[in-house]
């Protein structure tokens, strides 16, 4: 045998890792190179995959997470060992908390040295560090196991309740050689990675009984419903039952926000006054006041209201998490919704007394809000700036809207209507800052469609360096920064009168637009709603990386936006 033939007949860890991903239709890796993964990144590119390189791992992992949410395929992120791994871990944990399917793959140091803590280059017991924050964590030690290891990671990410998976690849694995034919045979193409999980017939019957006996029902759509991609069936259920519906933040647009059955602008009324709630892919966590207390018609924060809950979720453990669930419907949303539709029979739509009351409340609230939105204060406030953005975005329902901040998040959620499913991507279950540029890049790369990232000036700072990445890949991303000189607002003063500014305050009059021009993108500062609307429309239409520094009244914000009640108050100060 010649040396050449021998070489051809061997493969190695590097090649098999790429082969295993390609065999499972994974075509993009979001990552940041260094020892030991640089050659892996080069090889991925050489083998026809897309490598999107970032400036910080958290943003790469956020991009992979949102790619997973949008496509139902696991998003893939890749990092170097110890610090790169830890930089990515927060975003991997965030993906898990939000039920987004993804795999973070990190190179790791030599096991023998790590396990004896002998001080290797970038030494860390990554597998164990990851475990508390992920749905599953695996390490592949032998080249023959790459196929099965990748299959395990993929299935863990997307099946059942989706989540973040950590996959540990020791440096040594990548160089390990094996017979090329055996190597190809070891690759696993995962069959039916996220199988349907139909609900039991008894649970469907029970749910229908509860729903049919409701007098004042309401449907709550969560981002699980958006993720499921059964938009037509969900719409059919809402329309056939005639039940008013509400959308959690990222479920906005699943049905257009201007749908006649939307109770969005009458949310408080609908939650408090309803007698039955059908939850579809929405957890009764803090974002829904844990299903109890005054929000739900109770009298104090511990009080369970007289209300019946029907809950559709793929995770059986989610039932009774905060309040008793009268009719748990455990299964995938597609199967559950279809089963409900099949059993509706001659479903009596809710009485006009209930639906009419909601419409009345909704229209009154919209009219009230219109007055605030119509005002034209100088400098701009959140409302006048958002009115301008709302009007532009209404003309482009295909645009993705990434959104983070405090006031910037809370006001935008209620003012900017969404018309298509899965277009609103935001701080999610943790209310985390730092998802902005990662989500924007992930959405743009996955879809090729324009993205608008609406950011508080503090929120933007967590991932702002990725404007270079946006320029490098020439992505159609328009970043809008609501610049009010600080966290929440920019007018706080240091009570001591000392030289340092207050904890919430930034440099006044910062020119964030110059960050984008530094890398060849378009940067513009605007001070009026008209200027903002024009710059936004141009940014979207041009498809060029654009950053709009929108100057907002520094006094306009509220501390912590709409969740100021969660701030602990000091007993000592109260005295
Ligand atoms: P939101 O923040 O919008 O209220 P959550 O993230 O709290 O939404 O809830 C999403 C829920 O959807 C999770 O409990 C998750 O288990 C569930 N889920 C995700 N995908 C599916 C699916 N395909 N079928 C059923 N449930 C799902
Ligand atoms: N760090 C992380 C990772 N997540 C967080 N949520 C916070 C800190 C705390 N935090 C918020 O909850 S909102 C916010 C911080 C720092 C920023 C608010 O300021 P902003 O937005 O400029 O982004 P507004 O619109 O001016 O309020």
Coordinates of N, CA, C and O and ligand atoms in Angstrom, one line a residue, residues 382 404-409 430-434 455-460 462 482 484 486-489 506 557-558 561 563, ligand 2:
X382 N -40.2 58.0 24.9 CA -40.3 56.7 24.4 C -41.5 56.6 23.5 O -41.5 55.9 22.4
X404 N -34.6 44.8 23.4 CA -34.2 44.6 24.8 C -34.0 46.0 25.4 O -33.8 47.0 24.7
X405 N -33.9 46.1 26.8 CA -33.8 47.3 27.5 C -34.9 47.2 28.7 O -35.4 46.1 28.9
X406 N -35.2 48.3 29.3 CA -36.2 48.2 30.3 C -37.4 48.9 29.8 O -38.4 48.3 29.2
X407 N -37.4 50.3 29.8 CA -38.5 51.0 29.2 C -38.6 50.7 27.7 O -39.7 50.6 27.2
X408 N -37.5 50.6 27.1 CA -37.5 50.4 25.6 C -38.1 49.1 25.3 O -38.8 48.9 24.3
X409 N -38.0 48.1 26.2 CA -38.6 46.8 26.0 C -40.1 46.8 26.3 O -40.9 46.4 25.5
X430 N -35.9 35.3 31.2 CA -35.0 35.8 32.3 C -35.1 37.4 32.3 O -34.6 38.0 33.2
X431 N -35.6 38.0 31.3 CA -35.5 39.4 31.2 C -34.1 39.8 31.1 O -33.6 40.8 31.6
X432 N -33.3 39.1 30.3 CA -31.9 39.3 30.3 C -31.4 40.4 29.3 O -32.1 40.6 28.3
X433 N -30.4 41.1 29.6 CA -29.8 42.1 28.7 C -28.6 41.4 28.0 O -27.9 40.6 28.6
X434 N -28.4 41.7 26.8 CA -27.2 41.2 26.1 C -27.6 40.3 24.9 O -26.7 39.8 24.2
X455 N -32.9 48.8 20.9 CA -32.1 48.6 22.1 C -32.1 49.8 23.0 O -31.9 51.0 22.6
X456 N -32.2 49.6 24.3 CA -31.9 50.6 25.3 C -30.4 50.9 25.2 O -29.7 50.0 24.8
X457 N -29.9 52.1 25.6 CA -28.5 52.3 25.4 C -27.7 51.4 26.4 O -26.6 51.0 26.0
X458 N -28.2 51.1 27.5 CA -27.5 50.1 28.4 C -27.6 48.7 27.8 O -26.5 48.1 27.7
X459 N -28.7 48.3 27.4 CA -28.9 46.9 26.8 C -27.9 46.7 25.6 O -27.2 45.7 25.5
X460 N -27.8 47.7 24.8 CA -26.9 47.6 23.6 C -25.4 47.4 24.0 O -24.7 46.6 23.4
X462 N -24.1 45.6 26.1 CA -23.7 44.2 26.4 C -23.2 43.4 25.2 O -22.4 42.5 25.3
X482 N -32.2 53.7 21.7 CA -32.9 54.7 22.5 C -31.9 55.2 23.5 O -31.8 54.6 24.6
X484 N -30.9 57.5 26.2 CA -31.4 58.4 27.3 C -30.3 58.6 28.3 O -30.6 58.8 29.5
X486 N -28.4 56.6 30.0 CA -28.2 55.8 31.2 C -29.1 54.6 31.2 O -29.8 54.3 30.3
X487 N -28.9 53.8 32.3 CA -29.7 52.7 32.6 C -31.1 53.2 33.1 O -31.1 53.9 34.1
X488 N -32.1 52.8 32.5 CA -33.5 53.3 32.8 C -33.7 54.8 32.4 O -34.7 55.1 31.8
X489 N -32.8 55.6 32.8 CA -32.8 57.1 32.5 C -31.5 57.6 32.8 O -30.6 57.0 33.4
X506 N -24.7 57.2 32.3 CA -23.6 57.1 31.3 C -23.1 58.4 30.8 O -23.7 59.5 31.2
X557 N -37.6 57.8 31.3 CA -37.8 56.4 31.7 C -38.2 56.2 33.2 O -38.1 57.2 34.0
X558 N -38.7 55.0 33.5 CA -39.0 54.7 34.8 C -38.0 53.7 35.3 O -37.6 52.8 34.5
X561 N -38.4 50.0 34.3 CA -39.5 49.9 33.4 C -40.8 49.5 34.1 O -41.1 50.0 35.2
X563 N -41.4 46.7 35.7 CA -41.2 45.7 36.8 C -40.6 46.3 38.0 O -39.9 45.7 38.8
Ligands
LIG2 N1 -27.6 42.4 33.6 C1 -28.2 41.5 32.8 C2 -27.4 40.4 32.2 N2 -29.5 41.5 32.7 C3 -30.3 42.4 33.3 N3 -31.6 42.4 33.1 C4 -29.7 43.5 34.0 C5 -28.3 43.4 34.1 C6 -30.5 44.5 34.7 N4 -31.1 45.4 33.8 C7 -32.4 45.3 33.4 O1 -33.2 44.5 33.9 S1 -32.9 46.4 32.2 C8 -31.3 47.1 32.2 C9 -30.5 46.4 33.1 C10 -29.0 46.8 33.2 C11 -31.0 48.2 31.2 C12 -32.0 49.3 31.2 O2 -31.5 50.4 30.5 P1 -31.6 50.6 29.0 O3 -33.2 50.8 28.7 O4 -30.9 51.8 28.7 O5 -31.2 49.4 28.2 P2 -34.2 51.9 29.1 O6 -35.1 51.9 28.0 O7 -33.4 53.2 29.1 O8 -34.9 51.7 30.3

